[in-house]
Coordinates of C-alpha atoms in Angstrom, one line a residue:
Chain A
X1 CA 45.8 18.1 -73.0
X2 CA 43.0 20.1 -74.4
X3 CA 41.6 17.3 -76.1
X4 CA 41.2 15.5 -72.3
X5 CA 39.7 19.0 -71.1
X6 CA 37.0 18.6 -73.1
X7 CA 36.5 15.3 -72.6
X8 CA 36.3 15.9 -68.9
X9 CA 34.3 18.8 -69.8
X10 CA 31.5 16.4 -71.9
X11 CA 31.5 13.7 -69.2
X12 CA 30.7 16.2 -66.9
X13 CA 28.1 17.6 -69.0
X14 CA 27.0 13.9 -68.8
X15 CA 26.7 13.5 -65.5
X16 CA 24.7 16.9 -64.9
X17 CA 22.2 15.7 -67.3
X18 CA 21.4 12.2 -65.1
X19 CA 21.5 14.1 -62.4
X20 CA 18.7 16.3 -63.4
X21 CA 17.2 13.3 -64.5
X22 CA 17.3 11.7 -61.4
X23 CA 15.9 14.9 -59.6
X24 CA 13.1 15.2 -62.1
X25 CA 12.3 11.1 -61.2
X26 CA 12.5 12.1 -57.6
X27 CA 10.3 15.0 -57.9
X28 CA 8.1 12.8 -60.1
X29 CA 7.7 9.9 -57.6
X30 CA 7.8 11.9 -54.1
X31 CA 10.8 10.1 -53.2
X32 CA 12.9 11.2 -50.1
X33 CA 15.4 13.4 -51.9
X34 CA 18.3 13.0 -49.6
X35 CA 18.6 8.8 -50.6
X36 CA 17.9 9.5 -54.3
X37 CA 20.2 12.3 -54.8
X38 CA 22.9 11.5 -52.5
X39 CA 22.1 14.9 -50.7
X40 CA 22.7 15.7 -46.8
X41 CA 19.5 16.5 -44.4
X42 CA 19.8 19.2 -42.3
X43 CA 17.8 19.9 -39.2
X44 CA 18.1 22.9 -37.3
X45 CA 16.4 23.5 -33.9
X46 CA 16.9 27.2 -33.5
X47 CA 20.7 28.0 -33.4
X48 CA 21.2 25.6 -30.6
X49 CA 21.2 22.4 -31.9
X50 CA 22.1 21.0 -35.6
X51 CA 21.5 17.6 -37.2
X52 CA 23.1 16.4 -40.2
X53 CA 21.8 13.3 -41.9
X54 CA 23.6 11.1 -44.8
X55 CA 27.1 12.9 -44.2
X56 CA 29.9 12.0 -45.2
X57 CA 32.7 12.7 -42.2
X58 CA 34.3 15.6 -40.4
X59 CA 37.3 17.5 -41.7
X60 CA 37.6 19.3 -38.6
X61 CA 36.6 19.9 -35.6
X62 CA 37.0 22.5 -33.2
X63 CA 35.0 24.4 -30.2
X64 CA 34.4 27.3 -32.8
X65 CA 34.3 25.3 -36.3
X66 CA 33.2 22.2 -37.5
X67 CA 33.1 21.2 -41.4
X68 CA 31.8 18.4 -42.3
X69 CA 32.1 16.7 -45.7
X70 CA 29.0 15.4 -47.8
X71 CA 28.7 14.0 -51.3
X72 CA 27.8 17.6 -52.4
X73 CA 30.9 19.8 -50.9
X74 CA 31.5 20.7 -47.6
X75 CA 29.3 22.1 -44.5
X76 CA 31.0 24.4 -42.3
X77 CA 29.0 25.2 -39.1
X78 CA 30.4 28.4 -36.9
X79 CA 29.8 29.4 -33.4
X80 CA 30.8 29.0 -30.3
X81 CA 31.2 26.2 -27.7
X82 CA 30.3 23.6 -30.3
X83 CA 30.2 19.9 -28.9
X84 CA 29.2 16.5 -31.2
X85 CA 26.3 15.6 -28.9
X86 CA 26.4 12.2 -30.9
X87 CA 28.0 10.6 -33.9
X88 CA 27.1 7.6 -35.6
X89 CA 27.8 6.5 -39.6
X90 CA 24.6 8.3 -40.6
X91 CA 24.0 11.1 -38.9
X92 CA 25.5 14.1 -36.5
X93 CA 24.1 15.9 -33.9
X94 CA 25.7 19.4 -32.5
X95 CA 24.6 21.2 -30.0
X96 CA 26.2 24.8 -28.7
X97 CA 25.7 28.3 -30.1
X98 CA 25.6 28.1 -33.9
X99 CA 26.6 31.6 -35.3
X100 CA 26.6 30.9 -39.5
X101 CA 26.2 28.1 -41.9
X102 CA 27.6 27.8 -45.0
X103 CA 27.9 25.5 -47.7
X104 CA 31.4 25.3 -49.3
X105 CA 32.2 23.5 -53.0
Chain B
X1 CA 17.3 11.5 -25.3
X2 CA 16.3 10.1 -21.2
X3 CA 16.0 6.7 -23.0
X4 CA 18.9 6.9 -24.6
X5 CA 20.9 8.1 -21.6
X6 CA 19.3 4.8 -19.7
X7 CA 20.2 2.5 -22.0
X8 CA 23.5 3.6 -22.2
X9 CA 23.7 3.5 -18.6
X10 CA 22.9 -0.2 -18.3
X11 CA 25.1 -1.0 -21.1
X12 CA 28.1 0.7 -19.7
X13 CA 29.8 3.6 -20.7
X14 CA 33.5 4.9 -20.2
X15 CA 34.5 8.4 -20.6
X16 CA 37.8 9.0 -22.3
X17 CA 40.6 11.3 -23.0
X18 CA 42.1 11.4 -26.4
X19 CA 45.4 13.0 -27.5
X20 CA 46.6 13.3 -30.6
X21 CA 46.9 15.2 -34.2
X22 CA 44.2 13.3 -36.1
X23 CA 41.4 13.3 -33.7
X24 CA 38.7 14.0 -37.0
X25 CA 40.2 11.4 -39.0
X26 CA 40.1 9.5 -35.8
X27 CA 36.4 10.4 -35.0
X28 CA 35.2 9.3 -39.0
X29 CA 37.2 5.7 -38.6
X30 CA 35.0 5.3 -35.4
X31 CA 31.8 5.9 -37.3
X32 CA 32.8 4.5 -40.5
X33 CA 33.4 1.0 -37.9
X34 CA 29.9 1.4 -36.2
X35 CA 31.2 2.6 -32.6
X36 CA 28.8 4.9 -31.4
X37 CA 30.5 8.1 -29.8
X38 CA 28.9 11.0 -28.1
X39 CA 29.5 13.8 -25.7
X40 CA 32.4 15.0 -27.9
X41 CA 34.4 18.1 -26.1
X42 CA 36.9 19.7 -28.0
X43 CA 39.6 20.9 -25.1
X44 CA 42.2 22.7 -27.2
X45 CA 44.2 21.8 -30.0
X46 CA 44.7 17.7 -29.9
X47 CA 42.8 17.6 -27.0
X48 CA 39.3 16.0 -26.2
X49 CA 37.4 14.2 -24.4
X50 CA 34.0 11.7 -25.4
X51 CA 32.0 8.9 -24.4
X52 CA 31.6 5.4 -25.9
X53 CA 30.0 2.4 -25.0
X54 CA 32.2 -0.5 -23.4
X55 CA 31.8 -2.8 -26.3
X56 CA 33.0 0.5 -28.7
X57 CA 35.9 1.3 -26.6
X58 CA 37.4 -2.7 -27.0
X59 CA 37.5 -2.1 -30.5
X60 CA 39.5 1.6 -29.8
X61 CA 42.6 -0.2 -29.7
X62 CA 44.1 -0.4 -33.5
X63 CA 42.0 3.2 -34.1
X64 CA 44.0 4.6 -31.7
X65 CA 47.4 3.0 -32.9
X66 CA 46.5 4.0 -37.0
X67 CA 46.0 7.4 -36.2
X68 CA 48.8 8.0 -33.5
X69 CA 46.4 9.2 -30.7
X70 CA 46.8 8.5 -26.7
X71 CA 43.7 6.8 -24.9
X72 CA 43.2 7.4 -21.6
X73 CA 39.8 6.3 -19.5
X74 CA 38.5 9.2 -17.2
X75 CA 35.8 7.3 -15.8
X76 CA 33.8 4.4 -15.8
X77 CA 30.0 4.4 -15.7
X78 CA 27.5 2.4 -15.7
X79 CA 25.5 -0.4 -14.2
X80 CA 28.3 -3.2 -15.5
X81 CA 31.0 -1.5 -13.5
X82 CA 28.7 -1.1 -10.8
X83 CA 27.6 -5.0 -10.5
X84 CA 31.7 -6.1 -11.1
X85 CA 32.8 -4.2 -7.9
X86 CA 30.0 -6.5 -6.1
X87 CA 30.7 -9.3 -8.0
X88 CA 34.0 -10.0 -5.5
X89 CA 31.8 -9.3 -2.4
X90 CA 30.3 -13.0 -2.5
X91 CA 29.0 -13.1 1.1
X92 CA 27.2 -9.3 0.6
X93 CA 25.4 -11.1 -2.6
X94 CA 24.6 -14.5 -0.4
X95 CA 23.3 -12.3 2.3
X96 CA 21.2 -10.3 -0.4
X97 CA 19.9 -14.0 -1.5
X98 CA 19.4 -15.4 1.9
X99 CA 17.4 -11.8 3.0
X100 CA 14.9 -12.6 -0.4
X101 CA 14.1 -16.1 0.8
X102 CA 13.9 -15.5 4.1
X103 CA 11.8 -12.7 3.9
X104 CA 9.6 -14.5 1.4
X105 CA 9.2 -17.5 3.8
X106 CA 8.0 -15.1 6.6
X107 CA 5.8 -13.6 4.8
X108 CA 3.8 -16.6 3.9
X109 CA 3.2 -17.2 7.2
X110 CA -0.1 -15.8 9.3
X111 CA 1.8 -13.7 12.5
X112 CA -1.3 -11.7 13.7
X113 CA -4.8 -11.8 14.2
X114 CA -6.6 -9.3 14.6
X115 CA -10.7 -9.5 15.5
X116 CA -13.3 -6.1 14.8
X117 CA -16.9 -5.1 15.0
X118 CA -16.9 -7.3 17.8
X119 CA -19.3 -5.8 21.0
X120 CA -20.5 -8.4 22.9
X121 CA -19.1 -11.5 22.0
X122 CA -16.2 -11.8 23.3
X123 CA -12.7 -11.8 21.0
X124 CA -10.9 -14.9 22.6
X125 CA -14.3 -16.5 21.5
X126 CA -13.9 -15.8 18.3
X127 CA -10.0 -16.8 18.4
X128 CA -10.6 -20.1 19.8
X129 CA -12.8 -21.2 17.2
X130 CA -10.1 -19.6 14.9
X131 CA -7.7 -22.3 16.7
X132 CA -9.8 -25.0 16.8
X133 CA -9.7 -24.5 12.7
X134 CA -6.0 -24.7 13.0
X135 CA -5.8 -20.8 12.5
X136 CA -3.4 -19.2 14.6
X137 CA 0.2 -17.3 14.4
X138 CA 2.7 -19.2 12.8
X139 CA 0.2 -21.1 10.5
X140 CA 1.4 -21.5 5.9
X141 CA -1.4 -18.9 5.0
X142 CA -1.4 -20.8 1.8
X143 CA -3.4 -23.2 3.5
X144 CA -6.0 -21.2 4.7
X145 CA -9.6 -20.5 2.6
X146 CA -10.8 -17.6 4.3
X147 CA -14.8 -18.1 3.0
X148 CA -14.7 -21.8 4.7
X149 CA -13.1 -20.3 8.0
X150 CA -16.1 -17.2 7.7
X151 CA -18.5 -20.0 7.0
X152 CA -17.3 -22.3 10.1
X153 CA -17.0 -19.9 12.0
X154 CA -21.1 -17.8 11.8
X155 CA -22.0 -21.5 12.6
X156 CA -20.2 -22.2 15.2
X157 CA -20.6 -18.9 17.2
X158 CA -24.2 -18.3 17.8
X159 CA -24.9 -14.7 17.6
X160 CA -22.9 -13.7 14.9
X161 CA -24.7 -12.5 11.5
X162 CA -21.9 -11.7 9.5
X163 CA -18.1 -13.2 9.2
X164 CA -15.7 -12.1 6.7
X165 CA -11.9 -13.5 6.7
X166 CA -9.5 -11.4 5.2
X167 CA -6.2 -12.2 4.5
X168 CA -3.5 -9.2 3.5
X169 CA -0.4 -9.6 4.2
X170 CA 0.6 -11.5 7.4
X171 CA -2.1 -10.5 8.8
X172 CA -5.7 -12.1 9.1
X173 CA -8.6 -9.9 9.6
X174 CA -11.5 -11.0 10.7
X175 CA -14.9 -8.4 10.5
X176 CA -18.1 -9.7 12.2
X177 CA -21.3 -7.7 13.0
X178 CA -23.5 -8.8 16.0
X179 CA -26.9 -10.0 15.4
X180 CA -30.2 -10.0 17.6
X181 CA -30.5 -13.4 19.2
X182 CA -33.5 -14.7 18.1
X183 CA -36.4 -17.1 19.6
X184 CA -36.4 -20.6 18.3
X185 CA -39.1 -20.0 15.5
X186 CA -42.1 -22.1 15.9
X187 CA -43.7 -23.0 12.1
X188 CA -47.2 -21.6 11.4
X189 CA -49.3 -25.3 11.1
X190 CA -47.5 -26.6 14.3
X191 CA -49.8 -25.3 17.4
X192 CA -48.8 -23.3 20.2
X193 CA -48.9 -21.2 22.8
X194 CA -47.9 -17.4 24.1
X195 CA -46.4 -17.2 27.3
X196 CA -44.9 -14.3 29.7
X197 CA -41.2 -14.0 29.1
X198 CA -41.1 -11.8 31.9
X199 CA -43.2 -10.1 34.8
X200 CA -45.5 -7.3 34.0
X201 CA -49.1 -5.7 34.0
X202 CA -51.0 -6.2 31.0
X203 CA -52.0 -3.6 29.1
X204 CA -53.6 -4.5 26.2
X205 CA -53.7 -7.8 24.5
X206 CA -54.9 -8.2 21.3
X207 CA -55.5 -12.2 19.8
X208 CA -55.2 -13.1 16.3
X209 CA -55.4 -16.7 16.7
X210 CA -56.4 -18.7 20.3
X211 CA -57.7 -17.7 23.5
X212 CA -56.5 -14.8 25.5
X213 CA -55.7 -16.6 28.9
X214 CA -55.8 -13.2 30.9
X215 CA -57.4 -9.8 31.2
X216 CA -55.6 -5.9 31.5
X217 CA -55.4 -4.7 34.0
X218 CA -53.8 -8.5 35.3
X219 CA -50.3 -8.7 36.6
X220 CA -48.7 -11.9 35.6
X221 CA -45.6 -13.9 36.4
X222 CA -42.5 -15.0 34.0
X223 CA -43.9 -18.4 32.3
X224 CA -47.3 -17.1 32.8
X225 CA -49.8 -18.9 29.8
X226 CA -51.4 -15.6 28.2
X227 CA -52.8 -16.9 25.3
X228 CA -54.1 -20.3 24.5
X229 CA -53.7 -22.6 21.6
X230 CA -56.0 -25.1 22.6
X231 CA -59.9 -24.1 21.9
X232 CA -62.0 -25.9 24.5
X233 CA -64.9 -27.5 21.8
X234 CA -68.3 -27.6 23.3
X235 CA -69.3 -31.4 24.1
X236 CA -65.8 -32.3 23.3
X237 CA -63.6 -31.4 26.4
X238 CA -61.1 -33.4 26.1
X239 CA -59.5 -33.2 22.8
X240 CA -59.8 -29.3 22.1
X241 CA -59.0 -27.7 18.6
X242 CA -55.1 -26.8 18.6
X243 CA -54.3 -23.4 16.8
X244 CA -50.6 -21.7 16.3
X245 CA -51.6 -18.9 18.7
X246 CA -50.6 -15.3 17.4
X247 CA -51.3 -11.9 19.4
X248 CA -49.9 -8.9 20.8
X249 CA -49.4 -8.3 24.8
X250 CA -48.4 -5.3 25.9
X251 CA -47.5 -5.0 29.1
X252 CA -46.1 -2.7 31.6
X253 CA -42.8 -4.1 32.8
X254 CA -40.1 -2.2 35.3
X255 CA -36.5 -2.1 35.4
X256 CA -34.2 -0.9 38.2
X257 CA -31.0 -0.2 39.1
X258 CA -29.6 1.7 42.5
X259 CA -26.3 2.7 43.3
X260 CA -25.0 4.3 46.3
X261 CA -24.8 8.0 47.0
X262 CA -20.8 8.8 47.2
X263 CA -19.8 11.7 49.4
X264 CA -16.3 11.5 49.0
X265 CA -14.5 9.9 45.6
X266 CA -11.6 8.7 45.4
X267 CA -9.5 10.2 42.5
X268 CA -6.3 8.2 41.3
X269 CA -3.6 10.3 40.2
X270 CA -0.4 9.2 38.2
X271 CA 2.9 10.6 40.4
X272 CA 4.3 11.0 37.5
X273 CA 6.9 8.0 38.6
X274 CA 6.7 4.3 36.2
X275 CA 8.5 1.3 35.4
X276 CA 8.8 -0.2 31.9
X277 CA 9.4 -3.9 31.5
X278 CA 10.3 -5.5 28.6
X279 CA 9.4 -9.0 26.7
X280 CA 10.6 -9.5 23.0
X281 CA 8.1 -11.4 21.6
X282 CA 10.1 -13.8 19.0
X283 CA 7.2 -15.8 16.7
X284 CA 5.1 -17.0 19.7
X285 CA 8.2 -17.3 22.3
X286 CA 8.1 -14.5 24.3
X287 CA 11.8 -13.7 26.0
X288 CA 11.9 -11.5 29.5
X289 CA 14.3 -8.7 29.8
X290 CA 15.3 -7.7 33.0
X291 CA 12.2 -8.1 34.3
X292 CA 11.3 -6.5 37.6
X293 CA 8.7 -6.2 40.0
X294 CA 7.2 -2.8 40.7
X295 CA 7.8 -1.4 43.6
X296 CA 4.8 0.7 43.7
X297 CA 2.0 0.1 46.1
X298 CA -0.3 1.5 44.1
X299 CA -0.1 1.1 40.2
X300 CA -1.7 1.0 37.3
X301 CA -0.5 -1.4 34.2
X302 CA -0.5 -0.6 30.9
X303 CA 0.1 -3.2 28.3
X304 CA 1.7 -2.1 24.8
X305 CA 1.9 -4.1 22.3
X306 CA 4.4 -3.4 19.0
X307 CA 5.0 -5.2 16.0
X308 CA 7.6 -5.1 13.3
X309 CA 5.5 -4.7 10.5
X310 CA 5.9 -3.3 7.0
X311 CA 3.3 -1.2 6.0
X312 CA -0.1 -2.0 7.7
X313 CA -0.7 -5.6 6.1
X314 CA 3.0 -7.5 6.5
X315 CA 3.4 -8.1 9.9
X316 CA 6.3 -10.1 11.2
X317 CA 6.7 -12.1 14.3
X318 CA 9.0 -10.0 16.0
X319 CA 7.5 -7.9 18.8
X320 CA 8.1 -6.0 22.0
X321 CA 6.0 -5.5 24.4
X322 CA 6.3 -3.3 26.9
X323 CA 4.2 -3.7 30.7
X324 CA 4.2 -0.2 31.7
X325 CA 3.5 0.6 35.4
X326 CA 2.2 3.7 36.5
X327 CA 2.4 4.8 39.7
X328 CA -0.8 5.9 41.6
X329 CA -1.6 8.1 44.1
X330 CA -4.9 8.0 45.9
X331 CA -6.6 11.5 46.5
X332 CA -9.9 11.7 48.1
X333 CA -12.2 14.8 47.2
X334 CA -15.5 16.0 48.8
X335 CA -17.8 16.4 46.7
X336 CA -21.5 18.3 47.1
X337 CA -24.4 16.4 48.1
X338 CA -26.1 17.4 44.8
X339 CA -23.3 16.5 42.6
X340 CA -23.1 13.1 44.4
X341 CA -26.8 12.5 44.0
X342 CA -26.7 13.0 40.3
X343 CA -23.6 10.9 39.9
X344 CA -25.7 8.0 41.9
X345 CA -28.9 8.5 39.7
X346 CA -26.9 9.0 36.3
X347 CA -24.8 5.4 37.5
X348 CA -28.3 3.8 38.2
X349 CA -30.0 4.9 35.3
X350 CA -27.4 3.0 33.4
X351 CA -27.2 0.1 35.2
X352 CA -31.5 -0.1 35.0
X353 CA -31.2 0.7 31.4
X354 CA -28.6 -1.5 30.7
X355 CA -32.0 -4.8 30.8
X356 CA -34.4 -3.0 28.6
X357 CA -34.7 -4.8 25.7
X358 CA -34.6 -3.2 21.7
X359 CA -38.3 -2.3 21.3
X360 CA -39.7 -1.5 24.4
X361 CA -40.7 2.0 24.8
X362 CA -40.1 4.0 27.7
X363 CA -43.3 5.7 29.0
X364 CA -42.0 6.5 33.2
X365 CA -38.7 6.5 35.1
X366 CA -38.7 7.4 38.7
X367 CA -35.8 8.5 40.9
X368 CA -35.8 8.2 44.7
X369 CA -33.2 8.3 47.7
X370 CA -33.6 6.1 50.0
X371 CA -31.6 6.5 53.6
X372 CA -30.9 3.2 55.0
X373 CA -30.3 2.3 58.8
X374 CA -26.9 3.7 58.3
X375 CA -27.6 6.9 57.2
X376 CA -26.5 6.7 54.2
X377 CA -28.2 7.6 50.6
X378 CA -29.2 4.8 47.8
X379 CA -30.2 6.2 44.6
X380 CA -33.1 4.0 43.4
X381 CA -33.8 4.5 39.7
X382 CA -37.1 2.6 38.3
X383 CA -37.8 2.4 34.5
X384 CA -41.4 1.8 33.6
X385 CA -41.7 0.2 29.7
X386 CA -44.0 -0.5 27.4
X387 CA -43.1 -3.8 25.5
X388 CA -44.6 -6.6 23.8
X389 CA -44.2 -9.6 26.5
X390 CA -45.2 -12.6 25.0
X391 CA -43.2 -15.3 23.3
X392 CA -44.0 -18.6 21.5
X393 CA -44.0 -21.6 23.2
X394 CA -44.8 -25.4 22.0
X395 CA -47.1 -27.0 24.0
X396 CA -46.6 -30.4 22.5
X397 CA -50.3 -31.3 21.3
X398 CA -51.0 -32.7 18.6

């Protein structure tokens, strides 16, 4: 068992490494960030309105609460009266009063 | 976002309700399968309510049964529901047809004529020539080329200086302007003479080419020879020198009008009481409804003339026109010998000044009453002018 922790551990290690890489490459070449690294974009227009780009899918969903899940953890949007003003495979759109947002691992 | 919302609109939409326990996992297999969703409302707990496109909600089906959730449609919107609920009613969509192609076929079709910036020539003039061109209600318009009609027309109507045709709409417009008649012109190398177009007293006469035929001072006759064209050549009497003949005569000439000095006019007054009769004009047919007589004594009849018409331009051939009779009542007034007087002289002014001719300048006008055997007043009005009297006439030499 410990010898597969720290082979987990290593792979990880790995992975960090390419992905600092990759960012580096990104930064490098002025490419878009959120298709090189995977990453979510997130608009805000005020507290009123919220888009989420390159997501993943919802976890839940709720008048008060939404999290949504992207490649790099979990967004979870508070506030009140919260509707998806439109949902399609790429991106998310909520509108209502948005009270906190917080990024979850 | 208005885009959107149109599009979406003409695509069709239906608003659902959704019950069930997995209503995220139910959302994320929606996306995940490219069916657009939007408007989500979150009710309560396994409750909501969204919109998707018609095409989205046919594919809902095996979502709905995977995740366990209830599908009910609220409403439907959009313009495919709309046109289905017609698509039964097939007389209200052959009526819609038949109305387009009817209405198209009327309009392409001339249904009134109308006739401005005429004054002195008269309208119907200008309409028969209109008719003799095969231009008339009820005539393709297609067929018709205004600018040959506008051409035809200036040469067939003497007097006219300007013709436009103008076709908008049903309608056909036709401007003309009035123009001075003029004189037969005489060319400069073919010889002449001036002659008196009307009576007068000479008052100057200045020659430019010829022989003045008469002095000032002279009073001369209509057709009168003033000046010359033929130049009498010493030892050659008989064939004289012809000249175009060119000069100014000024003469005195006097116009006059008289009207009668009216003590007592007679005023017509509407009572008030008046009779309407009806024709429906139907293309050029005109129908009679319940027509009747007046029964007035004394009327006046007013002719009023409406069209259908849409907008100013599409006029159609259906009409009413209504003969309106008004009743009159005759009411004779005194009025003052002075007021009577300067009604007479103001009614024969016009009437003397309705001969003078553009040009002439006034220099005198004279007003006298005359009492006749009866005892009665005439108002006598003369006009004394200035104007150039003499006109160009061929006398045929060679």
């Amino acid at each position: 068992m410990p010898e597969k922790r720290t082979k987990s551990a290593k792979k990880r290690k790995e992975e960090e490494q390419k992905i600092n890489l990759k960012e580096k490459m990104a930064e490098l070449l002025e490419l878009p960030k959120e298709i090189v690294l995977d990453l979510p974009k997130i608009t805000m227009f005020g507290n009123k309105n919220l888009i989420v780009e390159n997501y993943k899918g919802i976890i839940e969903y709720d008048n008060n609460r939404i999290r949504v899940n992207t490649g790099k953890g979990i967004i979870r949007v508070a506030g009140d009266s919260l509707v998806i003003k439109e949902i399609t495979s790429e991106d998310l759109m909520i509108d209502g009063e948005i009270l906190s947002l917080e990024f979850l691992k | 976002m208005l885009l959107f919302r149109l599009w979406n609109y003409i695509r069709g939409y239906v608003i659902i309700f959704i019950e069930g326990y997995f209503l995220e996992k139910f959302v994320n297999i929606c996306t995940r399968r490219q069916i657009l969703l939007w408007d989500i409302k979150r009710n309560k707990n396994s409750k909501m309510t969204l919109k998707i496109s018609i095409q989205g909600f046919k594919r809902l089906r095996p979502i709905a049964k995977k995740t366990g959730c209830r599908v009910k449609i609220l409403n439907k919107r959009g313009l495919p529901f709309l046109l289905n609920r017609y698509r039964r009613r097939k007389t209200f969509l052959l009526g819609a047809a038949v109305f387009i192609v009817l209405f198209y076929i009327m309009t392409s079709f001339v249904w009134s004529i109308e006739v401005i910036g005429n004054e002195k020539i008269e309208t119907d003039i200008i309409l028969k020539s209109l008719t003799q061109q095969g231009v008339k209600p009820g005539v393709f318009k297609y067929k018709i080329n205004p600018e040959e009609i506008a051409n035809t027309i200036i040469l067939d109507i003497d007097g006219l200086s300007y013709v436009n045709v103008l076709l908008k709409g049903t309608k056909i417009k036709v401007e003309v302007a009035e123009g001075v008649k003029r004189p037969p012109i005489i060319p400069l190398n073919e010889p002449c003479d001036i002659v008196a177009k009307k009576d007068g007293v000479i008052k100057s006469i200045v020659v430019k080419a010829g022989q003045a035929q008469v002095k000032e001072g002279e009073t001369v006759r209509k057709g009168q020879l003033l000046v010359s064209g033929s130049i009498p050549i010493k030892g050659a009497e008989d064939s004289p020198r012809k000249v175009h003949a060119m000069g100014e005569v000024l003469a005195r000439t006097w116009y006059e009008g008289e009207h009668p000095v009216e003590l007592k006019v007679v005023e017509k007054v509407r009572t008030g009481r008046k009779k309407d009769n009806l024709t429906l004009v139907l293309f050029s047919k005109e129908i009679e409804l319940f027509h009747k007589e007046a029964s007035f004594s004394d009327f006046e009849k007013v002719e009023i003339k409406k069209s259908l018409s849409i907008g100013e331009e599409l006029v159609l051939p259906f009409g009413l026109t209504i003969e309106r009779y008004y009743e009159n009542d005759s009411v004779e007034a005194d009025v003052s010998f002075e007021d009577a007087k300067e009604n007479a002289a103001n009614i024969a002014y016009k009437k003397a000044a309705r001969n003078i001719p553009e040009g002439a300048e006034v220099v005198n006008r004279r007003i006298e009453f005359i009492e006749n055997e009866n005892g009665e007043f005439v108002a006598d009005v003369i006009i004394e002018c200035l104007e150039d009297i003499g006109v160009a006439k061929e006398n045929g030499g060679e």
